[in-house]
């Protein structure tokens, strides 16, 4: 039997990843990555790794991103050489800016084939630029000349990542076969988690292991036994303790989580929480925050803002954080530190000193918030009218009930229905579309797990991210449904993610598409007031007549097209046994 150093090294690398907490690997098939793919499938068969196959590298990258978002543990994505690696870039950029741990296993041809026009060979080391916490261009397995074949990327460093040359780190796996990849797995996991001097301390993000191999690319081997363990957890950072003095608000952006609500509660400070923050709950939540930030008596008097997560949904918050007269403290969460006013202080953690709450300040915000509550509930039935002896009164009450049942769903009604149907055991994913801004404006407080790709707020990869979140949250038999709420263009941008392998567990997921036939999010931007209508349609709205039902049928998803609130409520709350697409027609 032909030996394959590539297979031995692949088994070694994956065993190391599994021993350091990696549970999910998303695989986009290819020739150059075959040694790692076969080892991954073998470990999946042994029950120590979950392998998810996707034919599209972009969908694979965002699926892994969704898994890592949900679990906080690095998820791996494997691809072959050439353009395959380039298709991971959008997910890598999002992971960098959002602080999501992602392992990029990019298979490669050996160094002597770079730069000479060889098939499927390009410059892969550093292909993701500054968006990785750590890049290692690995040595070729069992290469005796490894020490002399050093990558052209030498000891280059930049602010947020470390780039290292290939070097030989020969060792042995359980079979006693030499491998150059020992030690790479643990380094990758630690760097993705910002731990122990690897990557950016305390900040999670993507790591690239570029893995070149020579033929034979694979062989039948006996995989060494692996005992899974938890991923390493960084020690809790020492918080900066803030005095209570200045008039303060807590800003919760995307991925802030429950820490933001806890800080507001402990400080007695108003909580301004975006709908994607995971912190929109609690008695100090401010409703209608955009309008209140514009009021001189409230927003105009703010002296200090403490920011958790990445705020992106409102210009009012951005304007506040850019003010020179506001002291801003921001807990670092992604690849770039928040600093809109040029003097924001970045923190690893924050707390508040003991003391009395400024009740005048807090009370003014809570009173104004109460006045801006939005009730989207349908009017209660007129029981007296329905049981009246007067025929006209009774018919009027019946007609009102029928009108309520038949009322077409609008954007406010749609986001309200999805919000009401979602509970702590569910997951809610917002796409970057007009709907997330409507939700941010009208929805009240509720403690539910919320996700959104707001690191760069792109529309790409939303469905794949939601599928990754669903698979991760349901992996151990946990209950709940993942709901992805997005616009039609975001949906069409990621149609390829709908292709799911028939031999893998189908996630419980509802992709809810608000379809207004184009990108009407541009209605709220400057271009809507300056461009001719025809140019708006052609260059921005991108109107379409795509048949979502046909797409659902082609990809094997259940489909329903719903126009009324009662039907929508029923669809959202009925048990589901597989992936669903729910289309909601909306007015332009």
PDB file of C-alpha atoms in Angstrom, residues 49-188:
ATOM      1  CA  UNK A  49     -16.406  15.502  14.553  1.00  0.00           C
ATOM      2  CA  UNK A  50     -19.460  16.821  12.701  1.00  0.00           C
ATOM      3  CA  UNK A  51     -18.788  17.204   8.971  1.00  0.00           C
ATOM      4  CA  UNK A  52     -21.036  19.317   6.752  1.00  0.00           C
ATOM      5  CA  UNK A  53     -20.532  19.183   2.960  1.00  0.00           C
ATOM      6  CA  UNK A  54     -21.230  22.155   0.690  1.00  0.00           C
ATOM      7  CA  UNK A  55     -20.409  22.472  -2.996  1.00  0.00           C
ATOM      8  CA  UNK A  56     -19.967  26.250  -2.798  1.00  0.00           C
ATOM      9  CA  UNK A  57     -17.034  27.658  -0.811  1.00  0.00           C
ATOM     10  CA  UNK A  58     -18.795  30.939  -0.089  1.00  0.00           C
ATOM     11  CA  UNK A  59     -21.759  29.092   1.425  1.00  0.00           C
ATOM     12  CA  UNK A  60     -19.334  26.811   3.262  1.00  0.00           C
ATOM     13  CA  UNK A  61     -17.543  29.787   4.790  1.00  0.00           C
ATOM     14  CA  UNK A  62     -20.726  31.425   6.020  1.00  0.00           C
ATOM     15  CA  UNK A  63     -22.079  28.119   7.319  1.00  0.00           C
ATOM     16  CA  UNK A  64     -18.955  27.732   9.450  1.00  0.00           C
ATOM     17  CA  UNK A  65     -19.316  31.375  10.485  1.00  0.00           C
ATOM     18  CA  UNK A  66     -22.855  30.700  11.710  1.00  0.00           C
ATOM     19  CA  UNK A  67     -21.704  27.687  13.720  1.00  0.00           C
ATOM     20  CA  UNK A  68     -18.919  29.662  15.370  1.00  0.00           C
ATOM     21  CA  UNK A  69     -21.315  32.550  16.042  1.00  0.00           C
ATOM     22  CA  UNK A  70     -23.692  30.261  17.879  1.00  0.00           C
ATOM     23  CA  UNK A  71     -21.164  28.282  19.904  1.00  0.00           C
ATOM     24  CA  UNK A  72     -18.315  30.742  20.412  1.00  0.00           C
ATOM     25  CA  UNK A  73     -15.993  27.847  19.513  1.00  0.00           C
ATOM     26  CA  UNK A  74     -13.851  27.898  16.355  1.00  0.00           C
ATOM     27  CA  UNK A  75     -15.464  26.110  13.420  1.00  0.00           C
ATOM     28  CA  UNK A  76     -13.299  24.930  10.552  1.00  0.00           C
ATOM     29  CA  UNK A  77     -13.890  25.316   6.829  1.00  0.00           C
ATOM     30  CA  UNK A  78     -11.865  23.262   4.351  1.00  0.00           C
ATOM     31  CA  UNK A  79     -11.356  24.010   0.666  1.00  0.00           C
ATOM     32  CA  UNK A  80      -9.106  23.031  -2.202  1.00  0.00           C
ATOM     33  CA  UNK A  81      -6.545  25.258  -3.916  1.00  0.00           C
ATOM     34  CA  UNK A  82      -7.042  28.063  -6.418  1.00  0.00           C
ATOM     35  CA  UNK A  83     -10.193  30.185  -6.597  1.00  0.00           C
ATOM     36  CA  UNK A  84     -11.758  28.039  -3.869  1.00  0.00           C
ATOM     37  CA  UNK A  85      -9.850  29.897  -1.170  1.00  0.00           C
ATOM     38  CA  UNK A  86     -10.821  33.269  -2.663  1.00  0.00           C
ATOM     39  CA  UNK A  87     -14.503  32.453  -2.257  1.00  0.00           C
ATOM     40  CA  UNK A  88     -14.044  32.340   1.520  1.00  0.00           C
ATOM     41  CA  UNK A  89     -13.087  36.022   1.671  1.00  0.00           C
ATOM     42  CA  UNK A  90     -16.559  37.527   2.405  1.00  0.00           C
ATOM     43  CA  UNK A  91     -17.047  35.216   5.404  1.00  0.00           C
ATOM     44  CA  UNK A  92     -13.488  35.900   6.576  1.00  0.00           C
ATOM     45  CA  UNK A  93     -14.023  39.663   6.438  1.00  0.00           C
ATOM     46  CA  UNK A  94     -17.243  39.371   8.434  1.00  0.00           C
ATOM     47  CA  UNK A  95     -15.594  37.097  10.983  1.00  0.00           C
ATOM     48  CA  UNK A  96     -12.718  39.554  11.405  1.00  0.00           C
ATOM     49  CA  UNK A  97     -14.912  42.589  11.966  1.00  0.00           C
ATOM     50  CA  UNK A  98     -17.444  40.754  14.150  1.00  0.00           C
ATOM     51  CA  UNK A  99     -14.892  38.873  16.236  1.00  0.00           C
ATOM     52  CA  UNK A 100     -16.007  35.350  15.274  1.00  0.00           C
ATOM     53  CA  UNK A 101     -13.472  32.478  15.633  1.00  0.00           C
ATOM     54  CA  UNK A 102     -13.029  30.775  12.258  1.00  0.00           C
ATOM     55  CA  UNK A 103     -10.405  28.271  11.076  1.00  0.00           C
ATOM     56  CA  UNK A 104      -9.540  28.411   7.375  1.00  0.00           C
ATOM     57  CA  UNK A 105      -7.942  25.192   6.170  1.00  0.00           C
ATOM     58  CA  UNK A 106      -6.864  26.092   2.645  1.00  0.00           C
ATOM     59  CA  UNK A 107      -5.277  23.181   0.814  1.00  0.00           C
ATOM     60  CA  UNK A 108      -2.506  24.217  -1.558  1.00  0.00           C
ATOM     61  CA  UNK A 109      -0.122  22.924  -4.170  1.00  0.00           C
ATOM     62  CA  UNK A 110       3.555  22.760  -3.107  1.00  0.00           C
ATOM     63  CA  UNK A 111       5.695  25.935  -3.137  1.00  0.00           C
ATOM     64  CA  UNK A 112       7.671  25.038  -6.268  1.00  0.00           C
ATOM     65  CA  UNK A 113       4.446  25.253  -8.305  1.00  0.00           C
ATOM     66  CA  UNK A 114       3.624  28.802  -7.228  1.00  0.00           C
ATOM     67  CA  UNK A 115       4.214  31.571  -9.728  1.00  0.00           C
ATOM     68  CA  UNK A 116       5.027  29.372 -12.723  1.00  0.00           C
ATOM     69  CA  UNK A 117       1.567  29.005 -14.268  1.00  0.00           C
ATOM     70  CA  UNK A 118       0.788  25.587 -12.781  1.00  0.00           C
ATOM     71  CA  UNK A 119      -2.845  24.525 -12.788  1.00  0.00           C
ATOM     72  CA  UNK A 120      -4.904  25.583  -9.742  1.00  0.00           C
ATOM     73  CA  UNK A 121      -1.878  27.197  -8.128  1.00  0.00           C
ATOM     74  CA  UNK A 122      -1.841  30.797  -6.965  1.00  0.00           C
ATOM     75  CA  UNK A 123      -0.473  32.828  -4.072  1.00  0.00           C
ATOM     76  CA  UNK A 124      -2.660  31.584  -1.211  1.00  0.00           C
ATOM     77  CA  UNK A 125      -0.571  32.553   1.824  1.00  0.00           C
ATOM     78  CA  UNK A 126      -1.894  35.951   2.824  1.00  0.00           C
ATOM     79  CA  UNK A 127      -4.821  35.836   0.393  1.00  0.00           C
ATOM     80  CA  UNK A 128      -7.069  37.167   3.166  1.00  0.00           C
ATOM     81  CA  UNK A 129      -4.822  40.156   3.804  1.00  0.00           C
ATOM     82  CA  UNK A 130      -5.165  41.769   7.212  1.00  0.00           C
ATOM     83  CA  UNK A 131      -8.340  39.841   8.047  1.00  0.00           C
ATOM     84  CA  UNK A 132      -6.645  36.945   9.843  1.00  0.00           C
ATOM     85  CA  UNK A 133      -5.414  36.810  13.418  1.00  0.00           C
ATOM     86  CA  UNK A 134      -2.691  34.372  12.412  1.00  0.00           C
ATOM     87  CA  UNK A 135      -1.458  32.979   9.093  1.00  0.00           C
ATOM     88  CA  UNK A 136       0.770  29.934   8.891  1.00  0.00           C
ATOM     89  CA  UNK A 137       1.970  28.700   5.523  1.00  0.00           C
ATOM     90  CA  UNK A 138       2.596  25.126   6.657  1.00  0.00           C
ATOM     91  CA  UNK A 139       5.505  22.951   5.541  1.00  0.00           C
ATOM     92  CA  UNK A 140       4.885  20.156   3.069  1.00  0.00           C
ATOM     93  CA  UNK A 141       4.420  16.888   5.009  1.00  0.00           C
ATOM     94  CA  UNK A 142       7.560  14.702   5.154  1.00  0.00           C
ATOM     95  CA  UNK A 143       9.506  17.226   3.114  1.00  0.00           C
ATOM     96  CA  UNK A 144      13.197  16.862   3.950  1.00  0.00           C
ATOM     97  CA  UNK A 145      13.939  20.178   2.275  1.00  0.00           C
ATOM     98  CA  UNK A 146      11.344  22.099   4.222  1.00  0.00           C
ATOM     99  CA  UNK A 147      13.863  24.304   5.962  1.00  0.00           C
ATOM    100  CA  UNK A 148      15.099  25.596   2.601  1.00  0.00           C
ATOM    101  CA  UNK A 149      11.641  26.159   1.099  1.00  0.00           C
ATOM    102  CA  UNK A 150      10.598  29.249   2.975  1.00  0.00           C
ATOM    103  CA  UNK A 151       7.565  31.204   1.917  1.00  0.00           C
ATOM    104  CA  UNK A 152       8.142  34.593   0.365  1.00  0.00           C
ATOM    105  CA  UNK A 153       5.958  35.898   3.156  1.00  0.00           C
ATOM    106  CA  UNK A 154       8.664  36.169   5.781  1.00  0.00           C
ATOM    107  CA  UNK A 155       8.476  37.795   9.205  1.00  0.00           C
ATOM    108  CA  UNK A 156       5.835  40.294   8.118  1.00  0.00           C
ATOM    109  CA  UNK A 157       3.616  41.613  10.876  1.00  0.00           C
ATOM    110  CA  UNK A 158       0.713  44.009  11.033  1.00  0.00           C
ATOM    111  CA  UNK A 159      -1.445  45.433  13.789  1.00  0.00           C
ATOM    112  CA  UNK A 160      -3.959  42.651  14.164  1.00  0.00           C
ATOM    113  CA  UNK A 161      -2.343  39.482  12.821  1.00  0.00           C
ATOM    114  CA  UNK A 162       0.901  37.571  12.760  1.00  0.00           C
ATOM    115  CA  UNK A 163       2.237  36.137   9.510  1.00  0.00           C
ATOM    116  CA  UNK A 164       4.858  33.430   9.775  1.00  0.00           C
ATOM    117  CA  UNK A 165       7.048  31.644   7.234  1.00  0.00           C
ATOM    118  CA  UNK A 166       6.654  27.954   6.650  1.00  0.00           C
ATOM    119  CA  UNK A 167       8.929  25.972   8.887  1.00  0.00           C
ATOM    120  CA  UNK A 168       9.461  22.316   9.656  1.00  0.00           C
ATOM    121  CA  UNK A 169       7.898  21.105  12.877  1.00  0.00           C
ATOM    122  CA  UNK A 170       8.331  17.373  12.365  1.00  0.00           C
ATOM    123  CA  UNK A 171       6.719  15.065  14.891  1.00  0.00           C
ATOM    124  CA  UNK A 172       4.806  11.809  14.977  1.00  0.00           C
ATOM    125  CA  UNK A 173       1.184  10.800  15.259  1.00  0.00           C
ATOM    126  CA  UNK A 174      -0.211   7.685  16.844  1.00  0.00           C
ATOM    127  CA  UNK A 175       0.962   5.655  13.844  1.00  0.00           C
ATOM    128  CA  UNK A 176       4.542   6.817  14.208  1.00  0.00           C
ATOM    129  CA  UNK A 177       4.418   8.563  10.823  1.00  0.00           C
ATOM    130  CA  UNK A 178       6.395  11.837  10.547  1.00  0.00           C
ATOM    131  CA  UNK A 179       4.208  14.920  10.179  1.00  0.00           C
ATOM    132  CA  UNK A 180       5.016  18.546   9.642  1.00  0.00           C
ATOM    133  CA  UNK A 181       1.677  19.755  10.954  1.00  0.00           C
ATOM    134  CA  UNK A 182       1.897  18.850  14.617  1.00  0.00           C
ATOM    135  CA  UNK A 183       1.283  21.906  16.782  1.00  0.00           C
ATOM    136  CA  UNK A 184      -0.572  23.863  14.104  1.00  0.00           C
ATOM    137  CA  UNK A 185      -4.019  22.887  15.376  1.00  0.00           C
ATOM    138  CA  UNK A 186      -3.568  24.099  18.925  1.00  0.00           C
ATOM    139  CA  UNK A 187      -1.940  27.315  17.717  1.00  0.00           C
ATOM    140  CA  UNK A 188      -4.823  27.949  15.322  1.00  0.00           C
TER     141      UNK A 188
END
